[in-house]
mmCIF file of C-alpha atoms and ligand atoms in Angstrom:
data_model
loop_
_atom_site.group_PDB
_atom_site.id
_atom_site.type_symbol
_atom_site.label_atom_id
_atom_site.label_comp_id
_atom_site.label_asym_id
_atom_site.label_seq_id
_atom_site.Cartn_x
_atom_site.Cartn_y
_atom_site.Cartn_z
ATOM 1 C CA MET A 38 -24.664 -5.698 -12.661
ATOM 2 C CA SER A 39 -25.506 -2.747 -10.785
ATOM 3 C CA TRP A 40 -28.769 -0.510 -11.845
ATOM 4 C CA LEU A 41 -25.865 2.377 -11.573
ATOM 5 C CA PRO A 42 -23.831 2.394 -14.927
ATOM 6 C CA VAL A 43 -20.386 1.752 -14.527
ATOM 7 C CA SER A 44 -17.868 2.168 -17.192
ATOM 8 C CA ARG A 45 -16.056 -1.124 -17.990
ATOM 9 C CA ASP A 46 -12.608 0.543 -17.371
ATOM 10 C CA SER A 47 -13.680 1.819 -14.162
ATOM 11 C CA ASP A 48 -11.480 0.911 -10.953
ATOM 12 C CA PHE A 49 -14.699 0.383 -8.843
ATOM 13 C CA PRO A 50 -17.151 -2.046 -10.577
ATOM 14 C CA ILE A 51 -19.769 -3.434 -8.061
ATOM 15 C CA GLN A 52 -17.462 -6.408 -7.491
ATOM 16 C CA ASN A 53 -15.074 -4.168 -5.815
ATOM 17 C CA LEU A 54 -16.713 -1.650 -3.341
ATOM 18 C CA PRO A 55 -13.700 -0.277 -1.521
ATOM 19 C CA TYR A 56 -14.073 1.949 1.596
ATOM 20 C CA GLY A 57 -12.852 5.415 2.088
ATOM 21 C CA VAL A 58 -13.255 8.568 4.114
ATOM 22 C CA PHE A 59 -14.702 11.443 2.081
ATOM 23 C CA GLY A 60 -16.475 14.906 2.076
ATOM 24 C CA ARG A 61 -16.961 17.941 -0.086
ATOM 25 C CA PRO A 62 -14.631 20.835 0.948
ATOM 26 C CA GLY A 63 -15.804 22.016 4.547
ATOM 27 C CA GLU A 64 -18.089 18.998 5.060
ATOM 28 C CA LEU A 65 -17.610 16.638 8.039
ATOM 29 C CA HIS A 66 -15.678 13.633 7.054
ATOM 30 C CA ARG A 67 -17.486 10.357 6.807
ATOM 31 C CA VAL A 68 -17.283 6.987 5.495
ATOM 32 C CA GLY A 69 -18.110 6.238 1.858
ATOM 33 C CA VAL A 70 -17.993 3.480 -0.782
ATOM 34 C CA ALA A 71 -16.542 3.865 -4.420
ATOM 35 C CA ILE A 72 -18.750 2.682 -7.250
ATOM 36 C CA GLY A 73 -17.958 3.901 -10.726
ATOM 37 C CA ASP A 74 -17.375 7.346 -10.675
ATOM 38 C CA GLN A 75 -19.517 8.022 -7.559
ATOM 39 C CA VAL A 76 -19.088 7.864 -3.661
ATOM 40 C CA LEU A 77 -21.967 6.150 -2.021
ATOM 41 C CA ASP A 78 -22.602 8.097 1.259
ATOM 42 C CA VAL A 79 -22.802 5.070 3.476
ATOM 43 C CA ALA A 80 -22.915 7.378 6.657
ATOM 44 C CA ALA A 81 -26.209 9.026 5.396
ATOM 45 C CA LEU A 82 -27.520 5.709 4.238
ATOM 46 C CA ALA A 83 -26.936 4.120 7.577
ATOM 47 C CA MET A 84 -28.679 7.110 9.299
ATOM 48 C CA ALA A 85 -31.519 6.719 6.984
ATOM 49 C CA GLY A 86 -31.810 3.220 8.216
ATOM 50 C CA ALA A 87 -31.039 1.209 4.843
ATOM 51 C CA LEU A 88 -27.785 0.015 6.426
ATOM 52 C CA GLU A 89 -26.784 -1.417 9.944
ATOM 53 C CA TYR A 90 -24.047 -0.348 12.195
ATOM 54 C CA PRO A 91 -24.469 3.457 11.524
ATOM 55 C CA GLU A 92 -21.821 4.091 14.217
ATOM 56 C CA CYS A 93 -19.363 2.368 11.844
ATOM 57 C CA PHE A 94 -19.919 4.752 9.053
ATOM 58 C CA VAL A 95 -20.928 8.256 10.714
ATOM 59 C CA ALA A 96 -17.267 8.586 11.665
ATOM 60 C CA ARG A 97 -14.086 10.322 10.651
ATOM 61 C CA SER A 98 -12.132 7.091 10.051
ATOM 62 C CA LEU A 99 -12.755 3.413 9.161
ATOM 63 C CA ASN A 100 -11.427 2.419 12.562
ATOM 64 C CA THR A 101 -14.932 1.724 14.157
ATOM 65 C CA PHE A 102 -15.790 -0.499 11.173
ATOM 66 C CA LEU A 103 -12.346 -2.222 11.105
ATOM 67 C CA ALA A 104 -12.658 -3.068 14.787
ATOM 68 C CA ALA A 105 -16.144 -4.318 14.279
ATOM 69 C CA GLY A 106 -14.671 -7.631 12.778
ATOM 70 C CA ARG A 107 -15.185 -10.068 9.891
ATOM 71 C CA SER A 108 -18.783 -10.801 10.206
ATOM 72 C CA VAL A 109 -19.750 -7.214 10.196
ATOM 73 C CA TRP A 110 -17.535 -6.702 7.187
ATOM 74 C CA GLN A 111 -19.282 -9.539 5.418
ATOM 75 C CA GLN A 112 -22.744 -8.508 6.321
ATOM 76 C CA THR A 113 -22.160 -4.988 5.047
ATOM 77 C CA ARG A 114 -20.638 -5.883 1.828
ATOM 78 C CA GLN A 115 -23.689 -8.210 1.273
ATOM 79 C CA ARG A 116 -26.018 -5.567 1.960
ATOM 80 C CA LEU A 117 -24.232 -3.035 -0.088
ATOM 81 C CA VAL A 118 -24.307 -5.313 -2.966
ATOM 82 C CA GLN A 119 -27.893 -5.979 -2.586
ATOM 83 C CA LEU A 120 -28.689 -2.288 -2.500
ATOM 84 C CA LEU A 121 -26.543 -1.429 -5.473
ATOM 85 C CA ASP A 122 -27.881 -4.620 -7.498
ATOM 86 C CA ASP A 123 -31.641 -4.633 -6.792
ATOM 87 C CA GLY A 124 -33.460 -2.020 -8.979
ATOM 88 C CA GLY A 125 -36.020 -1.878 -6.485
ATOM 89 C CA ALA A 126 -33.525 -0.180 -3.912
ATOM 90 C CA ARG A 127 -32.707 2.431 -6.362
ATOM 91 C CA PRO A 128 -35.109 5.162 -5.129
ATOM 92 C CA SER A 129 -33.788 4.831 -1.680
ATOM 93 C CA VAL A 130 -30.015 4.734 -2.717
ATOM 94 C CA GLU A 131 -29.510 7.167 -5.403
ATOM 95 C CA PRO A 132 -29.931 10.312 -3.278
ATOM 96 C CA TYR A 133 -26.881 9.243 -1.275
ATOM 97 C CA LEU A 134 -24.614 8.976 -4.335
ATOM 98 C CA VAL A 135 -22.124 11.882 -4.756
ATOM 99 C CA PRO A 136 -19.909 12.356 -7.751
ATOM 100 C CA MET A 137 -16.334 11.387 -6.687
ATOM 101 C CA ALA A 138 -15.072 14.701 -8.718
ATOM 102 C CA ASP A 139 -16.934 16.770 -6.110
ATOM 103 C CA VAL A 140 -15.316 15.265 -2.950
ATOM 104 C CA LEU A 141 -11.904 15.224 -1.006
ATOM 105 C CA LEU A 142 -10.613 11.971 -0.193
ATOM 106 C CA HIS A 143 -9.057 11.865 3.382
ATOM 107 C CA MET A 144 -6.949 9.441 5.381
ATOM 108 C CA PRO A 145 -9.101 6.342 5.492
ATOM 109 C CA PHE A 146 -8.112 5.219 8.766
ATOM 110 C CA GLU A 147 -6.276 6.109 11.802
ATOM 111 C CA ILE A 148 -2.851 4.487 11.694
ATOM 112 C CA GLY A 149 -1.808 2.206 14.615
ATOM 113 C CA ASP A 150 1.587 0.891 13.970
ATOM 114 C CA TYR A 151 3.324 0.665 10.632
ATOM 115 C CA VAL A 152 5.605 -2.079 9.709
ATOM 116 C CA ASP A 153 7.384 -2.365 6.381
ATOM 117 C CA PHE A 154 8.680 -5.686 4.885
ATOM 118 C CA TYR A 155 11.412 -6.530 2.204
ATOM 119 C CA SER A 156 9.693 -9.381 0.674
ATOM 120 C CA SER A 157 10.538 -9.321 -3.118
ATOM 121 C CA ILE A 158 13.337 -11.552 -3.777
ATOM 122 C CA GLU A 159 14.183 -9.477 -7.017
ATOM 123 C CA HIS A 160 14.217 -6.280 -5.152
ATOM 124 C CA ALA A 161 16.467 -7.441 -2.316
ATOM 125 C CA THR A 162 18.888 -8.982 -4.760
ATOM 126 C CA ASN A 163 19.073 -5.738 -6.758
ATOM 127 C CA VAL A 164 19.571 -3.612 -3.738
ATOM 128 C CA GLY A 165 22.032 -6.108 -2.447
ATOM 129 C CA GLN A 166 24.101 -6.048 -5.785
ATOM 130 C CA ILE A 167 24.062 -2.290 -5.890
ATOM 131 C CA LEU A 168 25.007 -1.524 -2.301
ATOM 132 C CA ARG A 169 27.316 -4.612 -1.607
ATOM 133 C CA PRO A 170 28.834 -5.446 -5.028
ATOM 134 C CA ASP A 171 31.353 -7.709 -3.648
ATOM 135 C CA GLY A 172 29.070 -9.533 -1.075
ATOM 136 C CA GLU A 173 26.211 -11.892 -1.154
ATOM 137 C CA PRO A 174 23.193 -9.960 -2.442
ATOM 138 C CA LEU A 175 21.020 -11.727 0.112
ATOM 139 C CA PRO A 176 21.651 -11.549 3.827
ATOM 140 C CA PRO A 177 21.683 -15.026 5.333
ATOM 141 C CA ASN A 178 18.348 -14.775 7.078
ATOM 142 C CA TRP A 179 16.450 -13.496 4.040
ATOM 143 C CA ARG A 180 15.019 -17.045 2.891
ATOM 144 C CA HIS A 181 14.291 -17.885 6.497
ATOM 145 C CA LEU A 182 12.018 -14.952 7.681
ATOM 146 C CA PRO A 183 10.372 -11.913 6.195
ATOM 147 C CA ILE A 184 12.739 -9.182 7.041
ATOM 148 C CA GLY A 185 11.045 -5.877 8.122
ATOM 149 C CA TYR A 186 11.413 -2.840 10.195
ATOM 150 C CA HIS A 187 9.086 -0.697 12.464
ATOM 151 C CA GLY A 188 8.151 2.534 10.347
ATOM 152 C CA ARG A 189 6.744 5.988 11.595
ATOM 153 C CA ALA A 190 2.991 5.718 11.762
ATOM 154 C CA GLY A 191 2.652 9.625 12.386
ATOM 155 C CA SER A 192 3.962 10.459 8.862
ATOM 156 C CA VAL A 193 1.754 7.816 6.865
ATOM 157 C CA VAL A 194 -0.256 10.300 4.809
ATOM 158 C CA VAL A 195 -3.040 10.027 2.126
ATOM 159 C CA SER A 196 -2.438 10.288 -1.632
ATOM 160 C CA GLY A 197 -2.214 13.670 -2.939
ATOM 161 C CA THR A 198 -0.186 15.202 0.226
ATOM 162 C CA PRO A 199 2.722 16.972 -1.007
ATOM 163 C CA ILE A 200 6.164 15.433 -0.014
ATOM 164 C CA VAL A 201 8.718 17.757 1.030
ATOM 165 C CA ARG A 202 12.304 16.686 0.286
ATOM 166 C CA PRO A 203 13.921 15.656 3.512
ATOM 167 C CA THR A 204 17.435 16.921 4.739
ATOM 168 C CA GLY A 205 19.767 14.945 6.834
ATOM 169 C CA GLN A 206 23.226 13.603 7.104
ATOM 170 C CA ARG A 207 24.908 12.177 4.008
ATOM 171 C CA LYS A 208 27.999 11.562 2.340
ATOM 172 C CA ILE A 209 28.460 13.170 -1.141
ATOM 173 C CA GLY A 210 30.385 11.343 -3.755
ATOM 174 C CA LYS A 211 33.731 10.009 -2.361
ATOM 175 C CA ALA A 212 33.642 12.361 0.652
ATOM 176 C CA SER A 213 34.824 10.518 3.797
ATOM 177 C CA LEU A 214 32.785 12.753 6.156
ATOM 178 C CA PRO A 215 29.214 13.431 6.289
ATOM 179 C CA THR A 216 27.432 16.732 5.788
ATOM 180 C CA HIS A 217 23.831 17.884 6.649
ATOM 181 C CA GLY A 218 21.676 18.885 3.549
ATOM 182 C CA GLN A 219 18.938 18.030 1.360
ATOM 183 C CA SER A 220 18.534 14.471 0.102
ATOM 184 C CA GLN A 221 20.086 14.166 -3.542
ATOM 185 C CA ARG A 222 19.008 10.555 -3.975
ATOM 186 C CA LEU A 223 15.198 10.740 -3.259
ATOM 187 C CA ASP A 224 13.337 7.593 -4.404
ATOM 188 C CA ILE A 225 10.012 5.701 -4.438
ATOM 189 C CA GLU A 226 9.062 2.175 -3.402
ATOM 190 C CA ALA A 227 6.056 0.734 -5.125
ATOM 191 C CA GLU A 228 4.346 -1.347 -2.468
ATOM 192 C CA VAL A 229 0.961 -3.076 -1.324
ATOM 193 C CA GLY A 230 -0.189 -2.604 2.180
ATOM 194 C CA PHE A 231 -2.409 -4.496 4.352
ATOM 195 C CA VAL A 232 -4.750 -2.922 6.836
ATOM 196 C CA VAL A 233 -5.476 -4.637 10.147
ATOM 197 C CA GLY A 234 -9.018 -4.485 11.485
ATOM 198 C CA THR A 235 -9.494 -7.116 14.392
ATOM 199 C CA PRO A 236 -6.887 -6.464 17.183
ATOM 200 C CA THR A 237 -5.218 -9.034 19.462
ATOM 201 C CA SER A 238 -4.059 -8.865 23.031
ATOM 202 C CA LEU A 239 -0.317 -8.793 24.075
ATOM 203 C CA GLY A 240 1.133 -12.173 24.073
ATOM 204 C CA SER A 241 -1.067 -13.851 21.537
ATOM 205 C CA PRO A 242 0.619 -14.880 18.213
ATOM 206 C CA VAL A 243 -1.716 -14.717 15.105
ATOM 207 C CA ALA A 244 -1.514 -18.063 13.057
ATOM 208 C CA ALA A 245 -0.904 -17.487 9.339
ATOM 209 C CA ALA A 246 -4.215 -19.501 8.760
ATOM 210 C CA ASP A 247 -6.067 -16.828 10.806
ATOM 211 C CA TYR A 248 -4.759 -13.867 8.774
ATOM 212 C CA ALA A 249 -8.367 -13.304 7.013
ATOM 213 C CA ASP A 250 -9.778 -12.822 10.374
ATOM 214 C CA HIS A 251 -7.559 -9.776 11.284
ATOM 215 C CA VAL A 252 -6.759 -8.199 8.040
ATOM 216 C CA PHE A 253 -9.493 -6.212 6.479
ATOM 217 C CA GLY A 254 -8.034 -5.059 3.275
ATOM 218 C CA VAL A 255 -5.343 -3.663 0.963
ATOM 219 C CA VAL A 256 -4.050 -0.273 -0.068
ATOM 220 C CA LEU A 257 -1.339 0.959 -2.451
ATOM 221 C CA VAL A 258 1.660 2.459 -0.674
ATOM 222 C CA ASN A 259 4.550 4.513 -1.732
ATOM 223 C CA ASP A 260 7.338 4.325 0.718
ATOM 224 C CA TRP A 261 9.424 7.329 -0.231
ATOM 225 C CA SER A 262 13.049 6.836 0.542
ATOM 226 C CA ALA A 263 16.132 9.062 0.638
ATOM 227 C CA ARG A 264 18.909 6.527 -0.415
ATOM 228 C CA ASP A 265 21.782 8.871 0.583
ATOM 229 C CA LEU A 266 20.553 9.108 4.170
ATOM 230 C CA GLN A 267 19.779 5.384 4.050
ATOM 231 C CA VAL A 268 23.197 4.189 3.057
ATOM 232 C CA TRP A 269 24.961 6.250 5.918
ATOM 233 C CA GLU A 270 22.549 5.601 8.594
ATOM 234 C CA GLY A 271 21.558 2.092 7.886
ATOM 235 C CA GLN A 272 23.998 -0.119 9.641
ATOM 236 C CA PRO A 273 23.661 -1.827 11.865
ATOM 237 C CA LEU A 274 19.837 -1.030 12.881
ATOM 238 C CA GLY A 275 18.262 -0.420 9.474
ATOM 239 C CA PRO A 276 16.086 2.387 7.949
ATOM 240 C CA PHE A 277 15.476 5.312 10.264
ATOM 241 C CA LEU A 278 15.227 8.881 8.933
ATOM 242 C CA SER A 279 15.516 7.813 5.317
ATOM 243 C CA LYS A 280 12.045 6.478 5.460
ATOM 244 C CA SER A 281 10.270 8.213 8.312
ATOM 245 C CA PHE A 282 9.628 11.612 6.599
ATOM 246 C CA ALA A 283 6.778 10.435 4.576
ATOM 247 C CA THR A 284 4.755 7.315 3.340
ATOM 248 C CA SER A 285 1.747 7.697 1.235
ATOM 249 C CA VAL A 286 -1.216 5.364 0.883
ATOM 250 C CA SER A 287 -4.153 5.125 -1.528
ATOM 251 C CA PRO A 288 -7.503 6.639 -0.264
ATOM 252 C CA TRP A 289 -9.533 3.526 -0.974
ATOM 253 C CA VAL A 290 -9.222 0.266 1.164
ATOM 254 C CA VAL A 291 -10.286 -2.685 -0.990
ATOM 255 C CA PRO A 292 -11.771 -5.484 1.109
ATOM 256 C CA LEU A 293 -9.965 -8.804 0.951
ATOM 257 C CA GLU A 294 -13.307 -10.247 0.109
ATOM 258 C CA ALA A 295 -13.185 -8.285 -3.234
ATOM 259 C CA LEU A 296 -9.707 -9.872 -4.123
ATOM 260 C CA GLU A 297 -11.171 -13.694 -3.982
ATOM 261 C CA TYR A 298 -10.564 -14.066 -7.580
ATOM 262 C CA ALA A 299 -7.034 -12.434 -7.362
ATOM 263 C CA ARG A 300 -5.622 -15.109 -5.026
ATOM 264 C CA VAL A 301 -2.709 -17.213 -6.681
ATOM 265 C CA ASP A 302 -0.108 -19.490 -5.139
ATOM 266 C CA GLY A 303 3.208 -17.670 -4.083
ATOM 267 C CA PRO A 304 6.523 -18.752 -5.494
ATOM 268 C CA ALA A 305 8.043 -21.910 -4.166
ATOM 269 C CA GLN A 306 10.245 -21.303 -1.078
ATOM 270 C CA ASP A 307 13.576 -23.050 -0.581
ATOM 271 C CA PRO A 308 14.270 -23.980 2.059
ATOM 272 C CA SER A 309 10.894 -24.704 3.373
ATOM 273 C CA PRO A 310 10.007 -22.186 5.969
ATOM 274 C CA LEU A 311 9.542 -23.010 9.839
ATOM 275 C CA PRO A 312 6.260 -24.235 10.704
ATOM 276 C CA TYR A 313 4.912 -20.992 11.938
ATOM 277 C CA LEU A 314 5.581 -19.522 8.520
ATOM 278 C CA ARG A 315 3.838 -22.147 6.400
ATOM 279 C CA ARG A 316 1.968 -20.360 3.729
ATOM 280 C CA GLY A 317 -1.930 -20.884 3.144
ATOM 281 C CA GLU A 318 -3.528 -22.090 -0.093
ATOM 282 C CA ARG A 319 -3.285 -19.274 -2.517
ATOM 283 C CA ALA A 320 -2.059 -16.677 -0.108
ATOM 284 C CA GLY A 321 -0.536 -14.512 -2.951
ATOM 285 C CA LEU A 322 -2.456 -11.778 -4.761
ATOM 286 C CA ASP A 323 -2.238 -11.187 -8.487
ATOM 287 C CA ILE A 324 -2.237 -7.358 -8.322
ATOM 288 C CA ALA A 325 -0.519 -5.573 -11.277
ATOM 289 C CA LEU A 326 1.156 -2.378 -10.275
ATOM 290 C CA LYS A 327 1.986 0.529 -12.477
ATOM 291 C CA VAL A 328 4.359 3.418 -11.709
ATOM 292 C CA SER A 329 4.256 6.736 -13.472
ATOM 293 C CA LEU A 330 6.610 9.785 -13.341
ATOM 294 C CA ASN A 331 5.336 13.073 -14.415
ATOM 295 C CA GLY A 332 2.700 10.996 -16.284
ATOM 296 C CA THR A 333 5.089 8.404 -18.137
ATOM 297 C CA VAL A 334 4.877 4.887 -17.201
ATOM 298 C CA ILE A 335 8.228 3.795 -15.792
ATOM 299 C CA SER A 336 7.562 0.351 -14.413
ATOM 300 C CA ARG A 337 4.958 -2.374 -14.112
ATOM 301 C CA PRO A 338 5.826 -4.464 -10.999
ATOM 302 C CA PRO A 339 3.907 -7.737 -10.444
ATOM 303 C CA PHE A 340 2.917 -8.363 -6.917
ATOM 304 C CA ALA A 341 1.856 -11.929 -7.672
ATOM 305 C CA GLY A 342 5.635 -13.093 -7.452
ATOM 306 C CA MET A 343 6.385 -11.815 -3.823
ATOM 307 C CA TYR A 344 8.495 -14.540 -2.191
ATOM 308 C CA TRP A 345 6.781 -13.925 1.330
ATOM 309 C CA THR A 346 2.977 -13.493 1.313
ATOM 310 C CA ALA A 347 0.777 -11.527 3.745
ATOM 311 C CA ASP A 348 -0.171 -14.502 5.889
ATOM 312 C CA GLN A 349 3.413 -15.289 6.557
ATOM 313 C CA GLN A 350 4.272 -11.540 7.234
ATOM 314 C CA LEU A 351 1.506 -11.393 9.697
ATOM 315 C CA ALA A 352 2.312 -14.706 11.501
ATOM 316 C CA HIS A 353 6.027 -13.426 11.616
ATOM 317 C CA LEU A 354 5.235 -9.925 13.027
ATOM 318 C CA THR A 355 3.243 -11.245 15.772
ATOM 319 C CA VAL A 356 5.027 -14.485 16.594
ATOM 320 C CA ASN A 357 6.714 -12.983 19.581
ATOM 321 C CA GLY A 358 3.425 -11.937 21.043
ATOM 322 C CA ALA A 359 3.296 -8.309 19.736
ATOM 323 C CA PRO A 360 -0.273 -7.229 19.834
ATOM 324 C CA LEU A 361 -2.270 -6.090 16.724
ATOM 325 C CA ARG A 362 -4.175 -2.817 16.804
ATOM 326 C CA THR A 363 -6.967 -1.677 14.718
ATOM 327 C CA GLY A 364 -5.421 0.495 11.993
ATOM 328 C CA ASP A 365 -2.136 -1.259 11.962
ATOM 329 C CA LEU A 366 -0.586 -1.194 8.602
ATOM 330 C CA PHE A 367 1.925 -3.557 7.354
ATOM 331 C CA ALA A 368 3.378 -2.969 3.900
ATOM 332 C CA SER A 369 5.079 -5.804 1.585
ATOM 333 C CA GLY A 370 8.092 -4.045 0.729
ATOM 334 C CA THR A 371 9.190 -2.811 -2.762
ATOM 335 C CA VAL A 372 7.442 -4.802 -5.564
ATOM 336 C CA SER A 373 10.043 -5.749 -8.161
ATOM 337 C CA GLY A 374 9.758 -8.529 -10.838
ATOM 338 C CA PRO A 375 12.458 -10.175 -12.766
ATOM 339 C CA GLN A 376 12.486 -7.888 -15.735
ATOM 340 C CA VAL A 377 14.098 -4.378 -15.824
ATOM 341 C CA ASP A 378 10.812 -2.748 -16.532
ATOM 342 C CA GLN A 379 9.284 -4.317 -13.412
ATOM 343 C CA ARG A 380 11.567 -2.772 -10.749
ATOM 344 C CA GLY A 381 9.510 -0.946 -8.166
ATOM 345 C CA SER A 382 12.156 1.782 -7.321
ATOM 346 C CA LEU A 383 14.410 4.181 -9.005
ATOM 347 C CA ILE A 384 17.497 2.817 -7.340
ATOM 348 C CA GLU A 385 17.016 -0.214 -9.138
ATOM 349 C CA LEU A 386 15.532 1.109 -12.399
ATOM 350 C CA THR A 387 18.619 3.497 -12.900
ATOM 351 C CA TRP A 388 21.057 1.364 -10.983
ATOM 352 C CA ASP A 389 21.809 3.815 -8.524
ATOM 353 C CA GLY A 390 22.077 6.603 -11.087
ATOM 354 C CA ASP A 391 24.318 4.813 -13.444
ATOM 355 C CA GLN A 392 21.493 4.147 -16.026
ATOM 356 C CA PRO A 393 19.430 7.281 -16.159
ATOM 357 C CA LEU A 394 15.767 6.897 -17.339
ATOM 358 C CA ALA A 395 15.292 8.854 -20.547
ATOM 359 C CA LEU A 396 11.527 10.131 -20.588
ATOM 360 C CA PRO A 397 9.753 10.739 -23.828
ATOM 361 C CA ASP A 398 9.839 14.510 -23.341
ATOM 362 C CA GLY A 399 13.546 14.331 -23.411
ATOM 363 C CA VAL A 400 13.952 14.653 -19.753
ATOM 364 C CA ILE A 401 16.573 12.483 -18.000
ATOM 365 C CA ARG A 402 16.036 11.173 -14.582
ATOM 366 C CA THR A 403 18.197 9.303 -12.048
ATOM 367 C CA TYR A 404 16.295 10.272 -8.632
ATOM 368 C CA LEU A 405 13.547 12.610 -8.146
ATOM 369 C CA GLU A 406 13.685 16.312 -8.530
ATOM 370 C CA ASP A 407 11.665 19.015 -7.073
ATOM 371 C CA GLY A 408 8.250 19.084 -8.628
ATOM 372 C CA ASP A 409 8.224 15.727 -9.855
ATOM 373 C CA VAL A 410 4.797 13.746 -9.477
ATOM 374 C CA VAL A 411 4.788 9.976 -8.929
ATOM 375 C CA SER A 412 1.828 7.963 -9.158
ATOM 376 C CA ILE A 413 1.163 4.314 -8.555
ATOM 377 C CA ARG A 414 -1.913 2.403 -9.682
ATOM 378 C CA GLY A 415 -2.932 -1.183 -9.195
ATOM 379 C CA SER A 416 -5.379 -3.594 -10.487
ATOM 380 C CA ALA A 417 -6.364 -7.332 -9.835
ATOM 381 C CA PRO A 418 -8.650 -9.802 -11.702
ATOM 382 C CA GLY A 419 -12.377 -10.113 -10.381
ATOM 383 C CA VAL A 420 -15.051 -12.436 -11.132
ATOM 384 C CA ASN A 421 -16.295 -12.976 -14.682
ATOM 385 C CA GLY A 422 -13.571 -10.955 -16.309
ATOM 386 C CA THR A 423 -14.247 -7.707 -14.067
ATOM 387 C CA THR A 424 -11.198 -5.613 -12.783
ATOM 388 C CA ILE A 425 -10.745 -4.671 -9.057
ATOM 389 C CA GLY A 426 -8.998 -1.513 -9.325
ATOM 390 C CA PHE A 427 -7.206 0.384 -6.256
ATOM 391 C CA GLY A 428 -7.409 4.016 -7.657
ATOM 392 C CA GLU A 429 -3.969 5.713 -7.201
ATOM 393 C CA VAL A 430 -1.550 6.720 -4.639
ATOM 394 C CA THR A 431 0.161 9.936 -5.793
ATOM 395 C CA GLY A 432 2.425 12.735 -4.378
ATOM 396 C CA GLN A 433 4.587 15.564 -5.630
ATOM 397 C CA ILE A 434 7.897 16.407 -4.425
ATOM 398 C CA LEU A 435 8.218 19.905 -2.862
ATOM 399 C CA PRO A 436 11.699 21.741 -2.417
ATOM 400 C CA ALA A 437 13.471 21.076 1.004
ATOM 401 C CA ARG A 438 12.869 23.430 3.882
ATOM 402 C CA GLY A 439 14.997 24.594 6.821
ATOM 403 C CA SER A 440 18.780 24.404 6.909
ATOM 404 C CA ARG A 441 20.821 23.490 4.052
HETATM 405 MN MN1 MN B 782 9.782 -0.149 1.557
#
């Protein structure tokens, strides 16, 4: 229990303590920690001498802290718990609490490389059935390796950033030739992202067992996707402009340490993966996602069932010796469960528009329309029945710009 009252339904009890970058409008950006409905100004706290490593926190991004490594992450977390738990520390900490409602939350870290996987067997099967109705839904490599692609780091944006509808080449209806114009099948992908702290050097693979030495924490991701562009451009090298226009992340990075009680065994894997892909004990995370469209919940994807876990993804993306950089982000791929209302994308929820969603206000949706607001939330179990929340990643669709 903290001396600071935190409501039971808050995403940010003392067991969570996620890190972000914040400031009141016009103020310098600096590192803060969420607790209840407040942001603890850890930059000011460190400058006042109550916290070590001020250079990690008087900073416009989390990168210095991320690069400092696991023992600094652990020490800092222990110290923050102590300061927020011990009533004696209250007078020296309370002046550094800022109401979250008064601040802007900025991009929490400077993105290094961005990789997106495709690790839900339900999602991959659904999309395979929709796009290749006469073929095998899963490609032959799917159960042997976590399929992924390198995304565009420069268009990863923080929650709240408006999303301009992309234009590009696509074939409309049964047209045999493409035209250039705005995407008419703009979609979402509800995902979970992993933020790399400790870097590696070129030529040094990371073992799955060392994953927690390199990954600092977890964010929510919306991998906005233009399905019409994707279908036309995707063969043979995979997604390109259909994904690179924008990817949104939540502003609070939840440390892996806060998710210790959310660890679960991933699903059984058949065939057994190659030795470098052997999964660790309880390498899955029981994160319940909730996707809302214009305020109505349209899906509740369960992350716990993901076929490939984050330790396997990290081992795979470095197995060829590709180095990790501080701030690298790797996302899970769309999270979908076996139930219809657990699908994490509109292409699945509406079966590519064949089965429109009827929202309670009488509105019908296949794909996103201009003005639509999509919000993804997430929560995981914490110690003693507490809830570790992720806040939200949200974005509104703005009309396309430029040539039609
Ligand atoms: Mn994706």
